[in-house]
Short mmCIF file of C-alpha atoms in Angstrom, two decimals:
data_model
loop_
_atom_site.label_atom_id
_atom_site.label_comp_id
_atom_site.label_asym_id
_atom_site.label_seq_id
_atom_site.Cartn_x
_atom_site.Cartn_y
_atom_site.Cartn_z
CA MET A 1174 22.77 -0.76 -6.69
CA THR A 1175 19.54 -0.38 -8.65
CA MET A 1176 17.76 -2.46 -11.23
CA GLN A 1177 14.49 -2.61 -13.10
CA GLN A 1178 13.47 -6.10 -14.06
CA GLU A 1179 10.95 -6.81 -16.78
CA MET A 1180 8.63 -9.64 -15.76
CA SER A 1181 9.55 -12.20 -18.40
CA LEU A 1182 11.71 -15.27 -18.75
CA VAL A 1183 14.57 -13.12 -20.01
CA THR A 1184 15.26 -10.22 -17.65
CA ALA A 1185 17.13 -7.00 -18.15
CA ALA A 1186 18.55 -7.09 -14.65
CA PRO A 1187 22.13 -8.22 -13.97
CA PRO A 1188 22.45 -11.68 -12.40
CA VAL A 1189 22.44 -11.94 -8.64
CA ASP A 1190 24.72 -14.60 -7.18
CA GLN A 1191 23.53 -14.51 -3.59
CA ILE A 1192 20.37 -13.87 -1.66
CA PHE A 1193 20.96 -11.34 1.06
CA PRO A 1194 20.39 -12.76 4.57
CA GLU A 1195 18.01 -11.09 6.96
CA VAL A 1196 19.54 -7.99 8.51
CA ASP A 1197 20.14 -8.09 12.27
CA MET A 1198 19.41 -4.57 13.51
CA SER A 1199 19.74 -5.46 17.19
CA ALA A 1200 23.34 -4.28 17.39
CA GLY A 1201 22.34 -0.82 16.19
CA ASP A 1202 24.26 -1.15 12.92
CA SER A 1203 22.86 1.76 10.90
CA SER A 1204 24.93 0.88 7.83
CA SER A 1205 23.12 -2.38 6.93
CA VAL A 1206 21.87 -2.87 3.38
CA VAL A 1207 18.38 -4.14 2.52
CA ARG A 1208 17.32 -5.13 -0.96
CA ALA A 1209 13.77 -3.92 -1.71
CA THR A 1210 11.45 -4.35 -4.68
CA VAL A 1211 8.32 -2.47 -5.70
CA VAL A 1212 5.98 -4.42 -7.95
CA GLN A 1213 4.44 -2.63 -10.92
CA ALA A 1214 1.73 -4.90 -12.29
CA SER A 1215 -2.01 -5.08 -12.85
CA THR A 1216 -4.72 -6.92 -10.94
CA VAL A 1217 -6.64 -9.72 -12.63
CA PHE A 1218 -9.86 -7.78 -12.23
CA TYR A 1219 -12.88 -9.54 -10.68
CA ASP A 1220 -10.70 -12.66 -10.18
CA THR A 1221 -9.10 -12.67 -6.74
CA PRO A 1222 -7.77 -16.27 -6.90
CA ALA A 1223 -5.98 -15.50 -10.18
CA THR A 1224 -4.61 -12.27 -8.71
CA LEU A 1225 -3.21 -14.20 -5.74
CA ASP A 1226 -1.55 -16.62 -8.16
CA LYS A 1227 -0.02 -13.69 -10.03
CA ALA A 1228 1.16 -12.15 -6.76
CA GLU A 1229 2.95 -15.37 -5.87
CA ARG A 1230 4.72 -15.51 -9.23
CA LEU A 1231 5.92 -11.93 -8.81
CA LEU A 1232 6.96 -12.53 -5.21
CA ALA A 1233 8.94 -15.61 -6.20
CA GLU A 1234 10.74 -13.68 -8.92
CA ALA A 1235 11.60 -10.84 -6.55
CA ALA A 1236 12.87 -13.30 -3.93
CA ASP A 1237 15.00 -15.08 -6.53
CA ASN A 1238 16.60 -11.70 -7.19
CA GLY A 1239 17.56 -11.37 -3.53
CA SER A 1240 14.81 -9.03 -2.35
CA GLN A 1241 14.06 -8.99 1.37
CA LEU A 1242 11.12 -6.55 1.15
CA VAL A 1243 8.46 -6.54 -1.59
CA VAL A 1244 5.81 -3.83 -1.90
CA PHE A 1245 2.70 -4.22 -4.08
CA PRO A 1246 0.44 -1.45 -5.43
CA GLU A 1247 -2.71 0.01 -3.96
CA ALA A 1248 -5.70 -2.34 -4.20
CA PHE A 1249 -3.71 -5.07 -5.97
CA ILE A 1250 -5.89 -7.77 -4.39
CA GLY A 1251 -9.49 -6.81 -5.14
CA GLY A 1252 -8.64 -4.25 -7.80
CA TYR A 1253 -8.62 -0.50 -8.28
CA PRO A 1254 -11.84 0.34 -10.18
CA ARG A 1255 -10.20 2.90 -12.45
CA GLY A 1256 -12.58 4.75 -14.74
CA SER A 1257 -15.72 3.18 -13.26
CA SER A 1258 -18.46 5.53 -12.10
CA PHE A 1259 -20.67 2.76 -10.67
CA GLU A 1260 -23.28 4.83 -12.53
CA LEU A 1261 -23.57 7.22 -9.61
CA ALA A 1262 -25.29 10.56 -9.75
CA ILE A 1263 -26.47 12.79 -6.92
CA GLY A 1264 -29.82 11.42 -5.82
CA ALA A 1265 -29.77 8.50 -8.25
CA ARG A 1266 -28.47 4.95 -8.66
CA THR A 1267 -28.92 2.39 -11.43
CA ALA A 1268 -29.44 -1.35 -11.43
CA LYS A 1269 -26.16 -1.86 -13.31
CA GLY A 1270 -24.27 0.36 -10.88
CA ARG A 1271 -25.58 -1.62 -7.94
CA ASP A 1272 -24.55 -4.87 -9.63
CA ASP A 1273 -21.09 -3.42 -10.39
CA PHE A 1274 -20.69 -2.85 -6.65
CA ARG A 1275 -21.92 -6.39 -5.92
CA LYS A 1276 -19.19 -7.84 -8.14
CA TYR A 1277 -16.56 -5.54 -6.71
CA HIS A 1278 -17.59 -6.46 -3.16
CA ALA A 1279 -17.29 -10.15 -4.07
CA SER A 1280 -13.66 -9.58 -5.17
CA ALA A 1281 -12.70 -8.03 -1.82
CA ILE A 1282 -11.25 -10.07 1.06
CA HIS A 1283 -11.87 -10.51 4.77
CA VAL A 1284 -9.04 -9.54 7.15
CA PRO A 1285 -8.27 -11.98 8.66
CA GLY A 1286 -9.38 -14.60 6.19
CA PRO A 1287 -8.19 -17.33 3.81
CA GLU A 1288 -6.56 -14.88 1.40
CA VAL A 1289 -4.59 -13.31 4.27
CA GLU A 1290 -3.47 -16.78 5.30
CA ARG A 1291 -2.26 -17.49 1.78
CA LEU A 1292 -0.33 -14.21 1.65
CA ALA A 1293 1.28 -15.11 4.98
CA GLU A 1294 2.28 -18.49 3.56
CA MET A 1295 3.85 -16.74 0.56
CA ALA A 1296 5.90 -14.43 2.78
CA LYS A 1297 7.14 -17.42 4.76
CA LYS A 1298 7.85 -19.56 1.69
CA TYR A 1299 9.96 -16.88 -0.01
CA LYS A 1300 11.37 -15.44 3.24
CA VAL A 1301 10.44 -11.85 2.45
CA PHE A 1302 8.74 -8.99 4.24
CA LEU A 1303 5.56 -8.34 2.27
CA VAL A 1304 3.49 -5.17 1.98
CA MET A 1305 0.30 -5.79 0.01
CA GLY A 1306 -2.48 -3.47 -1.14
CA VAL A 1307 -5.93 -5.04 -0.85
CA ILE A 1308 -9.60 -4.19 -0.87
CA GLU A 1309 -10.89 -5.32 2.51
CA ARG A 1310 -14.51 -6.03 3.26
CA GLU A 1311 -16.06 -5.78 6.69
CA GLY A 1312 -19.69 -6.70 6.35
CA TYR A 1313 -20.83 -4.73 3.32
CA THR A 1314 -18.41 -1.83 3.69
CA LEU A 1315 -15.16 -1.89 1.72
CA TYR A 1316 -11.83 -0.39 2.78
CA CYS A 1317 -8.69 0.33 0.79
CA THR A 1318 -6.13 -1.40 3.00
CA VAL A 1319 -2.45 -2.32 3.19
CA LEU A 1320 -1.42 -5.59 4.87
CA PHE A 1321 2.00 -6.25 6.43
CA PHE A 1322 3.72 -9.64 6.80
CA ASP A 1323 7.14 -10.58 8.14
CA SER A 1324 9.54 -13.07 6.57
CA GLN A 1325 8.41 -15.80 8.97
CA GLY A 1326 4.86 -15.61 7.64
CA GLN A 1327 3.45 -13.63 10.54
CA PHE A 1328 0.60 -11.22 9.73
CA LEU A 1329 1.75 -8.04 11.46
CA GLY A 1330 -1.29 -5.84 10.93
CA LYS A 1331 -2.95 -3.42 8.54
CA HIS A 1332 -3.43 0.20 7.57
CA ARG A 1333 -6.79 1.40 6.28
CA LYS A 1334 -6.81 4.42 3.98
CA LEU A 1335 -7.91 7.39 6.08
CA MET A 1336 -9.24 9.55 3.28
CA PRO A 1337 -10.44 8.08 0.00
CA THR A 1338 -10.26 10.54 -2.90
CA ALA A 1339 -13.23 11.89 -4.85
CA LEU A 1340 -15.58 9.09 -6.04
CA GLU A 1341 -13.60 6.54 -4.00
CA ARG A 1342 -15.55 7.89 -1.02
CA CYS A 1343 -18.74 6.42 -2.48
CA ILE A 1344 -17.37 2.87 -2.57
CA TRP A 1345 -14.81 2.75 0.28
CA GLY A 1346 -15.16 3.42 3.98
CA PHE A 1347 -12.79 5.63 5.98
CA GLY A 1348 -9.99 4.31 8.17
CA ASP A 1349 -9.33 5.68 11.66
CA GLY A 1350 -6.40 6.29 13.97
CA SER A 1351 -6.26 2.70 15.15
CA THR A 1352 -4.61 1.53 11.91
CA ILE A 1353 -1.62 3.85 11.46
CA PRO A 1354 1.06 1.33 12.40
CA VAL A 1355 4.82 1.45 12.07
CA PHE A 1356 6.31 -2.01 12.59
CA ASP A 1357 9.77 -2.44 14.08
CA THR A 1358 11.29 -5.28 12.06
CA PRO A 1359 14.78 -6.72 11.60
CA ILE A 1360 15.12 -4.77 8.33
CA GLY A 1361 13.88 -1.44 9.69
CA LYS A 1362 10.72 0.31 10.82
CA ILE A 1363 8.06 -0.12 8.14
CA GLY A 1364 4.72 1.62 7.58
CA ALA A 1365 2.51 2.79 4.73
CA ALA A 1366 0.26 5.55 3.48
CA ILE A 1367 -1.93 5.06 0.42
CA CYS A 1368 -2.06 7.33 -2.63
CA TRP A 1369 -3.23 10.89 -1.91
CA GLU A 1370 -3.32 10.47 1.87
CA ASN A 1371 0.45 10.85 1.44
CA ARG A 1372 -0.35 14.52 0.94
CA MET A 1373 -1.80 14.79 4.46
CA PRO A 1374 0.89 16.48 6.62
CA SER A 1375 -0.60 15.30 9.92
CA LEU A 1376 -0.59 11.66 8.82
CA ARG A 1377 3.00 11.89 7.65
CA THR A 1378 4.02 13.56 10.92
CA ALA A 1379 2.39 10.77 12.93
CA MET A 1380 4.42 8.20 11.02
CA TYR A 1381 7.62 10.19 11.42
CA ALA A 1382 6.98 10.36 15.17
CA LYS A 1383 6.71 6.56 15.22
CA GLY A 1384 10.19 6.37 13.74
CA ILE A 1385 9.37 5.17 10.24
CA GLU A 1386 12.46 4.27 8.22
CA ILE A 1387 10.99 2.48 5.19
CA TYR A 1388 7.93 4.43 4.10
CA CYS A 1389 5.74 2.44 1.68
CA ALA A 1390 3.45 4.41 -0.62
CA PRO A 1391 1.17 2.16 -2.70
CA THR A 1392 -0.67 4.41 -5.12
CA ALA A 1393 -2.93 4.72 -8.16
CA ASP A 1394 -1.40 8.06 -9.29
CA SER A 1395 0.73 7.59 -12.40
CA ARG A 1396 1.26 11.25 -13.22
CA GLU A 1397 4.82 12.53 -13.45
CA THR A 1398 4.10 14.97 -10.60
CA TRP A 1399 3.83 12.02 -8.20
CA LEU A 1400 7.61 11.64 -8.12
CA ALA A 1401 7.95 15.14 -6.65
CA SER A 1402 5.66 14.16 -3.75
CA MET A 1403 7.64 10.98 -3.09
CA THR A 1404 10.95 12.85 -3.16
CA HIS A 1405 9.64 15.48 -0.77
CA ILE A 1406 8.46 12.83 1.71
CA ALA A 1407 11.84 11.09 1.61
CA LEU A 1408 13.61 14.38 2.36
CA GLU A 1409 11.07 15.53 4.93
CA GLY A 1410 10.98 12.26 6.84
CA GLY A 1411 14.58 11.23 6.39
CA CYS A 1412 13.32 7.83 5.26
CA PHE A 1413 13.31 5.56 2.24
CA VAL A 1414 10.14 5.88 0.16
CA LEU A 1415 8.93 2.91 -1.88
CA SER A 1416 6.05 3.78 -4.20
CA ALA A 1417 4.29 0.96 -6.08
CA ASN A 1418 1.65 1.53 -8.74
CA GLN A 1419 -0.14 -0.73 -11.18
CA PHE A 1420 0.59 -0.69 -14.91
CA CYS A 1421 -2.64 -1.42 -16.76
CA HIS A 1422 -3.94 -1.60 -20.31
CA ARG A 1423 -7.63 -1.36 -21.10
CA LYS A 1424 -7.60 -5.12 -21.77
CA ASP A 1425 -6.60 -5.76 -18.14
CA TYR A 1426 -10.17 -4.81 -17.19
CA PRO A 1427 -13.35 -6.62 -18.30
CA PRO A 1428 -14.61 -5.53 -21.73
CA SER A 1429 -17.52 -3.17 -22.25
CA PRO A 1430 -20.38 -3.12 -21.59
CA GLU A 1431 -19.59 -5.22 -18.50
CA TYR A 1432 -17.01 -2.64 -17.40
CA MET A 1433 -17.03 0.94 -18.67
CA PHE A 1434 -14.40 3.66 -18.47
CA SER A 1435 -16.68 6.62 -17.89
CA GLY A 1436 -16.16 9.43 -20.38
CA SER A 1437 -13.36 7.72 -22.33
CA GLU A 1438 -14.53 4.22 -23.28
CA GLU A 1439 -15.13 5.05 -26.95
CA SER A 1440 -11.59 6.37 -27.42
CA LEU A 1441 -9.85 3.35 -25.88
CA THR A 1442 -8.46 0.28 -27.62
CA PRO A 1443 -7.58 -2.96 -25.80
CA ASP A 1444 -3.91 -1.88 -25.83
CA SER A 1445 -4.54 1.64 -24.53
CA VAL A 1446 -2.57 2.35 -21.36
CA VAL A 1447 -5.00 3.39 -18.62
CA CYS A 1448 -2.43 3.48 -15.80
CA ALA A 1449 1.21 4.15 -16.69
CA GLY A 1450 2.82 3.09 -13.40
CA GLY A 1451 5.61 5.46 -12.39
CA SER A 1452 6.75 3.27 -9.47
CA SER A 1453 9.95 4.40 -7.78
CA ILE A 1454 12.31 4.08 -4.83
CA ILE A 1455 13.76 7.23 -3.20
CA SER A 1456 16.55 7.53 -0.62
CA PRO A 1457 16.38 9.68 2.55
CA LEU A 1458 18.74 12.09 0.80
CA GLY A 1459 16.20 12.61 -1.99
CA ILE A 1460 18.09 10.52 -4.54
CA VAL A 1461 15.98 8.46 -6.96
CA LEU A 1462 17.43 4.97 -6.54
CA ALA A 1463 15.14 3.22 -9.03
CA GLY A 1464 12.40 4.27 -11.41
CA PRO A 1465 10.15 5.90 -12.20
CA ASN A 1466 9.09 3.30 -14.72
CA TYR A 1467 6.39 4.22 -17.26
CA GLU A 1468 7.12 1.43 -19.73
CA GLY A 1469 5.22 -1.63 -18.52
CA GLU A 1470 4.91 -4.25 -15.83
CA ALA A 1471 8.20 -4.52 -13.96
CA LEU A 1472 9.97 -5.38 -10.73
CA ILE A 1473 11.80 -2.24 -9.65
CA THR A 1474 14.59 -2.97 -7.19
CA ALA A 1475 17.19 -1.07 -5.18
CA ASP A 1476 19.62 -1.74 -2.36
CA LEU A 1477 18.78 0.47 0.64
CA ASP A 1478 21.80 1.62 2.64
CA LEU A 1479 20.17 2.17 6.03
CA GLY A 1480 23.09 4.38 7.01
CA ASP A 1481 21.55 7.03 4.73
CA ILE A 1482 18.84 7.57 7.35
CA ALA A 1483 21.31 8.93 9.91
CA ARG A 1484 23.13 10.87 7.19
CA ALA A 1485 19.86 12.57 6.21
CA LYS A 1486 18.69 13.26 9.75
CA PHE A 1487 22.00 14.98 10.48
CA ASP A 1488 20.58 17.75 8.28
CA PHE A 1489 16.89 17.55 9.16
CA ASP A 1490 15.01 15.53 11.79
CA VAL A 1491 11.41 16.66 11.41
CA VAL A 1492 10.22 15.37 14.82
CA GLY A 1493 13.59 15.76 16.54
CA HIS A 1494 16.12 18.57 16.45
CA TYR A 1495 14.20 20.41 13.70
CA SER A 1496 10.86 20.44 15.54
CA ARG A 1497 9.40 23.24 17.66
CA PRO A 1498 7.06 21.52 20.15
CA GLU A 1499 6.63 24.74 22.16
CA VAL A 1500 5.00 26.24 19.04
CA PHE A 1501 3.39 23.29 17.25
CA SER A 1502 1.74 20.13 18.60
CA LEU A 1503 -0.20 17.23 17.10
CA ASN A 1504 -2.68 14.93 18.86
CA ILE A 1505 -3.39 11.51 17.32
CA ARG A 1506 -6.54 9.61 18.37
CA GLU A 1507 -5.54 5.98 18.00
CA HIS A 1508 -8.62 4.24 19.41
CA PRO A 1509 -11.03 2.54 16.97
CA ARG A 1510 -14.13 4.50 15.99
CA LYS A 1511 -17.11 2.14 16.01
CA ALA A 1512 -20.67 3.03 15.04
CA VAL A 1513 -22.09 0.63 17.62
CA SER A 1514 -20.67 -0.56 20.94
CA PHE A 1515 -22.06 -3.36 23.11
CA SER A 1516 -21.72 -3.82 26.87
CA THR A 1517 -22.49 -7.08 28.65
CA THR A 1518 -25.11 -7.10 31.40
CA SER A 1519 -22.51 -7.97 34.06
CA LYS A 1520 -20.29 -5.10 32.99
CA VAL A 1521 -23.20 -2.63 33.04
CA MET A 1522 -24.20 -3.78 36.54
CA LYS A 1523 -20.59 -3.48 37.74
CA ASP A 1524 -20.30 0.03 36.31
CA GLU A 1525 -23.59 1.04 37.94
CA SER A 1526 -22.47 -0.27 41.34
CA VAL A 1527 -19.21 1.68 41.10
CA ASN A 1528 -21.12 4.86 40.28
CA LYS A 1529 -23.46 4.55 43.30
#
């Protein structure tokens, strides 16, 4: 069962008479059904409280439609700075570019922090598993991050984008192997990769090895070619792929000259589409269950038959019967990579005495 729901008082989706209960996976029932929604909507740029309010409205609507899992786009909280150059050039910065970063940094959130607590409260209130794209700040470094919450309001953990793309590398830090989680939940094993890091075979293989079943792919790529990547991952991993992207008009960003779309500002009108969405849900058999949607903000929903995972892996289990470990191997370094480490005096003295 699939549906695409326009976010308005009158919806195009058929009515739903019951809200699906949480799935009990403990009995090993691989034929359970989970209703999942990917949100296609824009950030309220430079306004994190308003974006959180919008997220709650969307979450409530998805929950009313029976969804048990809701996935938001990349950088939904904090914003994806599409088109902005931060006035960067090799060997040069500008005062405006520095102030653009100051405002962007102010829109980011601490993890943990009050915004994370509010998201946890939302997940608990609407009894959904929540996967949320955020811009995280740690000190004065920003990270493109995905947060995970269970339906009881528990913050499960996070994934930081390992490899920002192009100019993103000038404004976001790099994640490490300590935040590549796959969470074993009552509705399946859930993890995420963000935008073009989905193209990294080693990252995908690590997630497959952790048993991922519901592969979330928040993105900023609205090109039609993105669907091919999502379909390939579903087939390769034998997993459901849920890709959520923003749908944005120029007017969803601050007006010029406060915010400039580098190289295209003069050709844009307030109603120009600057990100066309393309959100979708793919089955482990490579079937497009919902989407892609290029028409506007929407809730894109499908019922996931978890039995399809076993049906797909009968053909191809990339880290199981179709692997060749005597030929290929992969080593994942999962410990955090810190620039500075501190040791207490007592620990240093203890270590020195052991080494004598």
